[in-house]
Amino acid sequence: RLVGAAFGGDGVVVTAGGNCPAGVLGQVGGLLELAEQIEAGAMPSPDRIYLPIGSSCTTSGLILGVALARHLRLGPFGGPLRIVGVPVHEAFAMLQAKLGIHRASLSQYMPLTIRHTLKTTCAELARLGGPDLHDASLRILHEEVEILTDADLVGIYGAHSEVSRRAAQAYDATGRLFEGSGAEVSTPLWVCGHFVAKAFAPLIDDAAKEELR
């Protein structure tokens, strides 16, 4: 079945980590679904979105999704937005800190970078008859995306850093989860050390700083 999907036109093969046009467009669909929920009043429009960066699939999909939402003149995401990403692999964090690998011009030729992922997915979207959002996506990448590379936060691949572990433990001890309607959710989240906690830590730090203002 895999061979048929890959070469026979019977389906789509999504690569490991989801970093291929099909995987990224799936994340674009998620962003548009979020826009619909905001328009329906199910939740407020966010000022910031925090997420871990692994293969760059999700981050690239959010960037392209925001560009598409603005192209379609949807109400949400029309104003300033901050996408805050944390690399989960220490090598990519180091390359971003020293070379700006996710934004650099040469990175358009380097798989697993945000710039390369945007280039290939925007080309596929245009090939399928959609709008050309490459330039709009690059503007968002340069102006509205913040990539945190602090070694104490990133730690090593596949495990908690001390910073992310403290954030996960704080949630386990005192965290509460609510629906957009305000109703509390009884099922707790699992704040995993590989991905989620590394983005959750700066989120709660920023929230605490804002409370102190």
PDB file of C-alpha atoms in Angstrom:
ATOM      1  CA  ARG A   1       0.000   0.000   0.000  1.00  0.00           C
ATOM      2  CA  LEU A   2       2.896   2.344   0.734  1.00  0.00           C
ATOM      3  CA  VAL A   3       4.343   1.786  -2.746  1.00  0.00           C
ATOM      4  CA  GLY A   4       0.921   2.370  -4.277  1.00  0.00           C
ATOM      5  CA  ALA A   5       0.485   5.600  -2.347  1.00  0.00           C
ATOM      6  CA  ALA A   6       3.952   6.827  -3.244  1.00  0.00           C
ATOM      7  CA  PHE A   7       4.050   5.895  -6.918  1.00  0.00           C
ATOM      8  CA  GLY A   8       0.555   4.871  -7.978  1.00  0.00           C
ATOM      9  CA  GLY A   9      -1.420   7.980  -7.127  1.00  0.00           C
ATOM     10  CA  ASP A  10      -3.541   6.120  -4.552  1.00  0.00           C
ATOM     11  CA  GLY A  11      -2.718   8.406  -1.647  1.00  0.00           C
ATOM     12  CA  VAL A  12      -0.221  10.748  -0.070  1.00  0.00           C
ATOM     13  CA  VAL A  13       2.915   9.724   1.815  1.00  0.00           C
ATOM     14  CA  VAL A  14       3.672  12.059   4.712  1.00  0.00           C
ATOM     15  CA  THR A  15       7.333  11.982   5.667  1.00  0.00           C
ATOM     16  CA  ALA A  16       8.664  11.574   9.198  1.00  0.00           C
ATOM     17  CA  GLY A  17       7.896  14.672  11.225  1.00  0.00           C
ATOM     18  CA  GLY A  18       5.238  15.684   8.707  1.00  0.00           C
ATOM     19  CA  ASN A  19       7.599  18.041   6.867  1.00  0.00           C
ATOM     20  CA  CYS A  20       6.269  17.807   3.343  1.00  0.00           C
ATOM     21  CA  PRO A  21       3.697  19.953   1.522  1.00  0.00           C
ATOM     22  CA  ALA A  22       0.829  17.630   2.462  1.00  0.00           C
ATOM     23  CA  GLY A  23       1.774  17.724   6.134  1.00  0.00           C
ATOM     24  CA  VAL A  24       2.254  21.487   6.186  1.00  0.00           C
ATOM     25  CA  LEU A  25      -1.053  22.104   4.406  1.00  0.00           C
ATOM     26  CA  GLY A  26      -2.691  20.014   7.116  1.00  0.00           C
ATOM     27  CA  GLN A  27      -1.374  22.515   9.662  1.00  0.00           C
ATOM     28  CA  VAL A  28      -2.669  25.361   7.472  1.00  0.00           C
ATOM     29  CA  GLY A  29      -6.096  23.757   7.729  1.00  0.00           C
ATOM     30  CA  GLY A  30      -5.740  23.718  11.506  1.00  0.00           C
ATOM     31  CA  LEU A  31      -4.987  27.442  11.549  1.00  0.00           C
ATOM     32  CA  LEU A  32      -8.035  28.161   9.372  1.00  0.00           C
ATOM     33  CA  GLU A  33     -10.166  26.033  11.707  1.00  0.00           C
ATOM     34  CA  LEU A  34      -8.878  28.120  14.613  1.00  0.00           C
ATOM     35  CA  ALA A  35      -9.837  31.282  12.688  1.00  0.00           C
ATOM     36  CA  GLU A  36     -13.354  29.896  12.227  1.00  0.00           C
ATOM     37  CA  GLN A  37     -13.641  29.169  15.959  1.00  0.00           C
ATOM     38  CA  ILE A  38     -12.536  32.709  16.775  1.00  0.00           C
ATOM     39  CA  GLU A  39     -15.055  34.184  14.337  1.00  0.00           C
ATOM     40  CA  ALA A  40     -17.761  32.020  15.908  1.00  0.00           C
ATOM     41  CA  GLY A  41     -16.929  33.425  19.350  1.00  0.00           C
ATOM     42  CA  ALA A  42     -15.647  30.130  20.740  1.00  0.00           C
ATOM     43  CA  MET A  43     -12.399  31.769  21.854  1.00  0.00           C
ATOM     44  CA  PRO A  44     -10.647  35.151  21.710  1.00  0.00           C
ATOM     45  CA  SER A  45      -8.087  35.910  19.036  1.00  0.00           C
ATOM     46  CA  PRO A  46      -4.599  35.197  20.427  1.00  0.00           C
ATOM     47  CA  ASP A  47      -1.842  37.795  20.529  1.00  0.00           C
ATOM     48  CA  ARG A  48       0.799  35.054  20.646  1.00  0.00           C
ATOM     49  CA  ILE A  49       1.082  31.372  19.812  1.00  0.00           C
ATOM     50  CA  TYR A  50       3.797  29.282  21.475  1.00  0.00           C
ATOM     51  CA  LEU A  51       4.996  26.005  19.995  1.00  0.00           C
ATOM     52  CA  PRO A  52       8.026  23.709  19.827  1.00  0.00           C
ATOM     53  CA  ILE A  53       9.987  23.469  16.564  1.00  0.00           C
ATOM     54  CA  GLY A  54      10.971  19.987  15.473  1.00  0.00           C
ATOM     55  CA  SER A  55      10.795  19.300  11.735  1.00  0.00           C
ATOM     56  CA  SER A  56       9.421  22.856  11.171  1.00  0.00           C
ATOM     57  CA  CYS A  57       6.169  21.448   9.780  1.00  0.00           C
ATOM     58  CA  THR A  58       3.795  22.978  12.349  1.00  0.00           C
ATOM     59  CA  THR A  59       5.547  26.335  12.551  1.00  0.00           C
ATOM     60  CA  SER A  60       5.621  26.652   8.765  1.00  0.00           C
ATOM     61  CA  GLY A  61       1.964  25.651   8.565  1.00  0.00           C
ATOM     62  CA  LEU A  62       0.972  28.318  11.081  1.00  0.00           C
ATOM     63  CA  ILE A  63       2.922  30.971   9.177  1.00  0.00           C
ATOM     64  CA  LEU A  64       1.381  29.983   5.861  1.00  0.00           C
ATOM     65  CA  GLY A  65      -2.047  29.682   7.495  1.00  0.00           C
ATOM     66  CA  VAL A  66      -1.841  33.236   8.823  1.00  0.00           C
ATOM     67  CA  ALA A  67      -0.784  34.444   5.376  1.00  0.00           C
ATOM     68  CA  LEU A  68      -3.755  32.629   3.818  1.00  0.00           C
ATOM     69  CA  ALA A  69      -6.197  33.907   6.442  1.00  0.00           C
ATOM     70  CA  ARG A  70      -5.079  37.464   5.697  1.00  0.00           C
ATOM     71  CA  HIS A  71      -5.286  36.839   1.958  1.00  0.00           C
ATOM     72  CA  LEU A  72      -8.875  35.637   2.426  1.00  0.00           C
ATOM     73  CA  ARG A  73      -9.567  38.677   4.632  1.00  0.00           C
ATOM     74  CA  LEU A  74     -10.715  36.577   7.557  1.00  0.00           C
ATOM     75  CA  GLY A  75     -11.243  38.630  10.699  1.00  0.00           C
ATOM     76  CA  PRO A  76      -8.829  36.805  13.029  1.00  0.00           C
ATOM     77  CA  PHE A  77      -5.087  37.276  12.541  1.00  0.00           C
ATOM     78  CA  GLY A  78      -5.571  40.520  10.653  1.00  0.00           C
ATOM     79  CA  GLY A  79      -3.607  42.401  13.297  1.00  0.00           C
ATOM     80  CA  PRO A  80      -0.161  41.870  14.778  1.00  0.00           C
ATOM     81  CA  LEU A  81       0.632  38.327  15.913  1.00  0.00           C
ATOM     82  CA  ARG A  82       3.663  36.805  17.592  1.00  0.00           C
ATOM     83  CA  ILE A  83       4.558  33.171  16.903  1.00  0.00           C
ATOM     84  CA  VAL A  84       7.062  32.049  19.539  1.00  0.00           C
ATOM     85  CA  GLY A  85       8.942  28.856  18.705  1.00  0.00           C
ATOM     86  CA  VAL A  86      11.465  26.793  20.657  1.00  0.00           C
ATOM     87  CA  PRO A  87      13.700  24.299  18.817  1.00  0.00           C
ATOM     88  CA  VAL A  88      13.601  20.877  20.456  1.00  0.00           C
ATOM     89  CA  HIS A  89      17.009  19.856  19.088  1.00  0.00           C
ATOM     90  CA  GLU A  90      20.115  21.505  20.488  1.00  0.00           C
ATOM     91  CA  ALA A  91      21.927  21.448  17.116  1.00  0.00           C
ATOM     92  CA  PHE A  92      19.169  23.415  15.377  1.00  0.00           C
ATOM     93  CA  ALA A  93      19.011  25.821  18.317  1.00  0.00           C
ATOM     94  CA  MET A  94      22.747  26.432  18.007  1.00  0.00           C
ATOM     95  CA  LEU A  95      22.536  26.926  14.234  1.00  0.00           C
ATOM     96  CA  GLN A  96      19.668  29.348  14.666  1.00  0.00           C
ATOM     97  CA  ALA A  97      21.517  31.314  17.356  1.00  0.00           C
ATOM     98  CA  LYS A  98      24.741  31.552  15.335  1.00  0.00           C
ATOM     99  CA  LEU A  99      23.542  31.601  11.714  1.00  0.00           C
ATOM    100  CA  GLY A 100      19.819  32.380  11.812  1.00  0.00           C
ATOM    101  CA  ILE A 101      19.315  29.140   9.921  1.00  0.00           C
ATOM    102  CA  HIS A 102      15.516  29.288   9.743  1.00  0.00           C
ATOM    103  CA  ARG A 103      15.522  32.713   8.044  1.00  0.00           C
ATOM    104  CA  ALA A 104      18.795  32.818   6.094  1.00  0.00           C
ATOM    105  CA  SER A 105      18.543  33.049   2.308  1.00  0.00           C
ATOM    106  CA  LEU A 106      20.631  29.902   1.767  1.00  0.00           C
ATOM    107  CA  SER A 107      18.240  27.975   3.994  1.00  0.00           C
ATOM    108  CA  GLN A 108      15.669  27.927   1.195  1.00  0.00           C
ATOM    109  CA  TYR A 109      17.745  24.998  -0.089  1.00  0.00           C
ATOM    110  CA  MET A 110      18.064  23.264   3.292  1.00  0.00           C
ATOM    111  CA  PRO A 111      15.303  20.791   4.283  1.00  0.00           C
ATOM    112  CA  LEU A 112      13.845  20.983   7.805  1.00  0.00           C
ATOM    113  CA  THR A 113      14.296  24.745   7.986  1.00  0.00           C
ATOM    114  CA  ILE A 114      11.250  26.990   8.083  1.00  0.00           C
ATOM    115  CA  ARG A 115      12.366  28.918   4.999  1.00  0.00           C
ATOM    116  CA  HIS A 116      12.789  25.772   2.877  1.00  0.00           C
ATOM    117  CA  THR A 117       9.484  24.387   4.100  1.00  0.00           C
ATOM    118  CA  LEU A 118       7.648  27.591   3.213  1.00  0.00           C
ATOM    119  CA  LYS A 119       9.241  27.662  -0.241  1.00  0.00           C
ATOM    120  CA  THR A 120       8.257  24.095  -1.143  1.00  0.00           C
ATOM    121  CA  THR A 121       4.760  24.296   0.331  1.00  0.00           C
ATOM    122  CA  CYS A 122       3.947  27.674  -1.225  1.00  0.00           C
ATOM    123  CA  ALA A 123       5.049  26.290  -4.595  1.00  0.00           C
ATOM    124  CA  GLU A 124       2.780  23.273  -4.172  1.00  0.00           C
ATOM    125  CA  LEU A 125      -0.164  25.439  -3.076  1.00  0.00           C
ATOM    126  CA  ALA A 126       0.255  27.607  -6.181  1.00  0.00           C
ATOM    127  CA  ARG A 127       0.571  24.497  -8.378  1.00  0.00           C
ATOM    128  CA  LEU A 128      -2.756  23.264  -7.005  1.00  0.00           C
ATOM    129  CA  GLY A 129      -4.414  26.531  -8.014  1.00  0.00           C
ATOM    130  CA  GLY A 130      -4.114  28.440  -4.749  1.00  0.00           C
ATOM    131  CA  PRO A 131      -2.654  31.907  -4.253  1.00  0.00           C
ATOM    132  CA  ASP A 132       1.086  32.550  -4.274  1.00  0.00           C
ATOM    133  CA  LEU A 133       1.788  33.325  -0.603  1.00  0.00           C
ATOM    134  CA  HIS A 134       5.571  32.944  -0.621  1.00  0.00           C
ATOM    135  CA  ASP A 135       6.453  36.613  -0.113  1.00  0.00           C
ATOM    136  CA  ALA A 136       3.686  37.132   2.463  1.00  0.00           C
ATOM    137  CA  SER A 137       4.866  34.066   4.395  1.00  0.00           C
ATOM    138  CA  LEU A 138       8.474  35.284   4.397  1.00  0.00           C
ATOM    139  CA  ARG A 139       7.362  38.649   5.782  1.00  0.00           C
ATOM    140  CA  ILE A 140       5.618  36.879   8.644  1.00  0.00           C
ATOM    141  CA  LEU A 141       8.704  34.719   9.264  1.00  0.00           C
ATOM    142  CA  HIS A 142      10.932  37.792   9.465  1.00  0.00           C
ATOM    143  CA  GLU A 143       8.592  40.146  11.314  1.00  0.00           C
ATOM    144  CA  GLU A 144       6.246  38.058  13.476  1.00  0.00           C
ATOM    145  CA  VAL A 145       8.172  34.926  14.450  1.00  0.00           C
ATOM    146  CA  GLU A 146      10.447  34.768  17.488  1.00  0.00           C
ATOM    147  CA  ILE A 147      12.707  31.729  17.882  1.00  0.00           C
ATOM    148  CA  LEU A 148      14.112  31.148  21.371  1.00  0.00           C
ATOM    149  CA  THR A 149      17.475  29.386  21.442  1.00  0.00           C
ATOM    150  CA  ASP A 150      18.585  29.587  25.066  1.00  0.00           C
ATOM    151  CA  ALA A 151      20.520  26.395  25.826  1.00  0.00           C
ATOM    152  CA  ASP A 152      19.068  26.109  29.330  1.00  0.00           C
ATOM    153  CA  LEU A 153      15.571  26.000  27.817  1.00  0.00           C
ATOM    154  CA  VAL A 154      16.305  23.771  24.821  1.00  0.00           C
ATOM    155  CA  GLY A 155      18.410  21.198  26.661  1.00  0.00           C
ATOM    156  CA  ILE A 156      19.026  18.066  24.590  1.00  0.00           C
ATOM    157  CA  TYR A 157      16.841  16.318  22.040  1.00  0.00           C
ATOM    158  CA  GLY A 158      14.297  13.849  23.381  1.00  0.00           C
ATOM    159  CA  ALA A 159      14.370  14.924  27.020  1.00  0.00           C
ATOM    160  CA  HIS A 160      13.411  17.661  29.442  1.00  0.00           C
ATOM    161  CA  SER A 161      15.716  20.559  30.082  1.00  0.00           C
ATOM    162  CA  GLU A 162      15.754  21.737  33.681  1.00  0.00           C
ATOM    163  CA  VAL A 163      13.687  24.770  32.640  1.00  0.00           C
ATOM    164  CA  SER A 164      11.050  22.694  30.845  1.00  0.00           C
ATOM    165  CA  ARG A 165      10.936  20.176  33.705  1.00  0.00           C
ATOM    166  CA  ARG A 166      10.149  22.951  36.197  1.00  0.00           C
ATOM    167  CA  ALA A 167       7.374  24.221  33.933  1.00  0.00           C
ATOM    168  CA  ALA A 168       5.846  20.756  33.595  1.00  0.00           C
ATOM    169  CA  GLN A 169       6.047  20.165  37.340  1.00  0.00           C
ATOM    170  CA  ALA A 170       4.388  23.525  37.999  1.00  0.00           C
ATOM    171  CA  TYR A 171       1.509  22.559  35.704  1.00  0.00           C
ATOM    172  CA  ASP A 172       1.185  19.122  37.295  1.00  0.00           C
ATOM    173  CA  ALA A 173       1.009  20.729  40.746  1.00  0.00           C
ATOM    174  CA  THR A 174      -1.254  23.720  40.140  1.00  0.00           C
ATOM    175  CA  GLY A 175      -2.382  23.807  36.507  1.00  0.00           C
ATOM    176  CA  ARG A 176      -6.026  24.069  35.485  1.00  0.00           C
ATOM    177  CA  LEU A 177      -7.412  23.746  31.971  1.00  0.00           C
ATOM    178  CA  PHE A 178     -10.414  25.672  30.606  1.00  0.00           C
ATOM    179  CA  GLU A 179     -12.465  25.655  27.432  1.00  0.00           C
ATOM    180  CA  GLY A 180     -12.867  28.879  25.500  1.00  0.00           C
ATOM    181  CA  SER A 181     -16.330  29.139  27.044  1.00  0.00           C
ATOM    182  CA  GLY A 182     -14.789  29.265  30.513  1.00  0.00           C
ATOM    183  CA  ALA A 183     -15.799  25.722  31.499  1.00  0.00           C
ATOM    184  CA  GLU A 184     -13.062  23.819  33.315  1.00  0.00           C
ATOM    185  CA  VAL A 185     -11.780  20.620  31.696  1.00  0.00           C
ATOM    186  CA  SER A 186     -11.367  17.696  34.062  1.00  0.00           C
ATOM    187  CA  THR A 187      -8.857  15.712  31.963  1.00  0.00           C
ATOM    188  CA  PRO A 188      -5.345  17.070  32.586  1.00  0.00           C
ATOM    189  CA  LEU A 189      -2.804  17.715  29.853  1.00  0.00           C
ATOM    190  CA  TRP A 190       0.399  15.725  29.515  1.00  0.00           C
ATOM    191  CA  VAL A 191       3.165  18.325  29.259  1.00  0.00           C
ATOM    192  CA  CYS A 192       5.812  16.157  27.606  1.00  0.00           C
ATOM    193  CA  GLY A 193       9.478  17.040  27.962  1.00  0.00           C
ATOM    194  CA  HIS A 194      10.385  16.340  24.348  1.00  0.00           C
ATOM    195  CA  PHE A 195       8.138  19.000  22.809  1.00  0.00           C
ATOM    196  CA  VAL A 196       5.341  20.676  24.747  1.00  0.00           C
ATOM    197  CA  ALA A 197       7.162  21.739  27.914  1.00  0.00           C
ATOM    198  CA  LYS A 198       9.892  23.547  25.979  1.00  0.00           C
ATOM    199  CA  ALA A 199       7.291  25.935  24.562  1.00  0.00           C
ATOM    200  CA  PHE A 200       5.141  25.940  27.700  1.00  0.00           C
ATOM    201  CA  ALA A 201       7.985  27.272  29.852  1.00  0.00           C
ATOM    202  CA  PRO A 202       8.340  30.645  28.055  1.00  0.00           C
ATOM    203  CA  LEU A 203       4.554  30.930  27.843  1.00  0.00           C
ATOM    204  CA  ILE A 204       4.132  30.820  31.618  1.00  0.00           C
ATOM    205  CA  ASP A 205       7.170  33.046  32.110  1.00  0.00           C
ATOM    206  CA  ASP A 206       5.676  35.690  29.796  1.00  0.00           C
ATOM    207  CA  ALA A 207       2.277  35.368  31.458  1.00  0.00           C
ATOM    208  CA  ALA A 208       3.857  35.881  34.895  1.00  0.00           C
ATOM    209  CA  LYS A 209       5.773  38.955  33.699  1.00  0.00           C
ATOM    210  CA  GLU A 210       2.581  40.495  32.346  1.00  0.00           C
ATOM    211  CA  GLU A 211       0.768  39.900  35.634  1.00  0.00           C
ATOM    212  CA  LEU A 212       3.527  41.796  37.448  1.00  0.00           C
ATOM    213  CA  ARG A 213       3.181  44.915  35.266  1.00  0.00           C
TER     214      ARG A 213
END
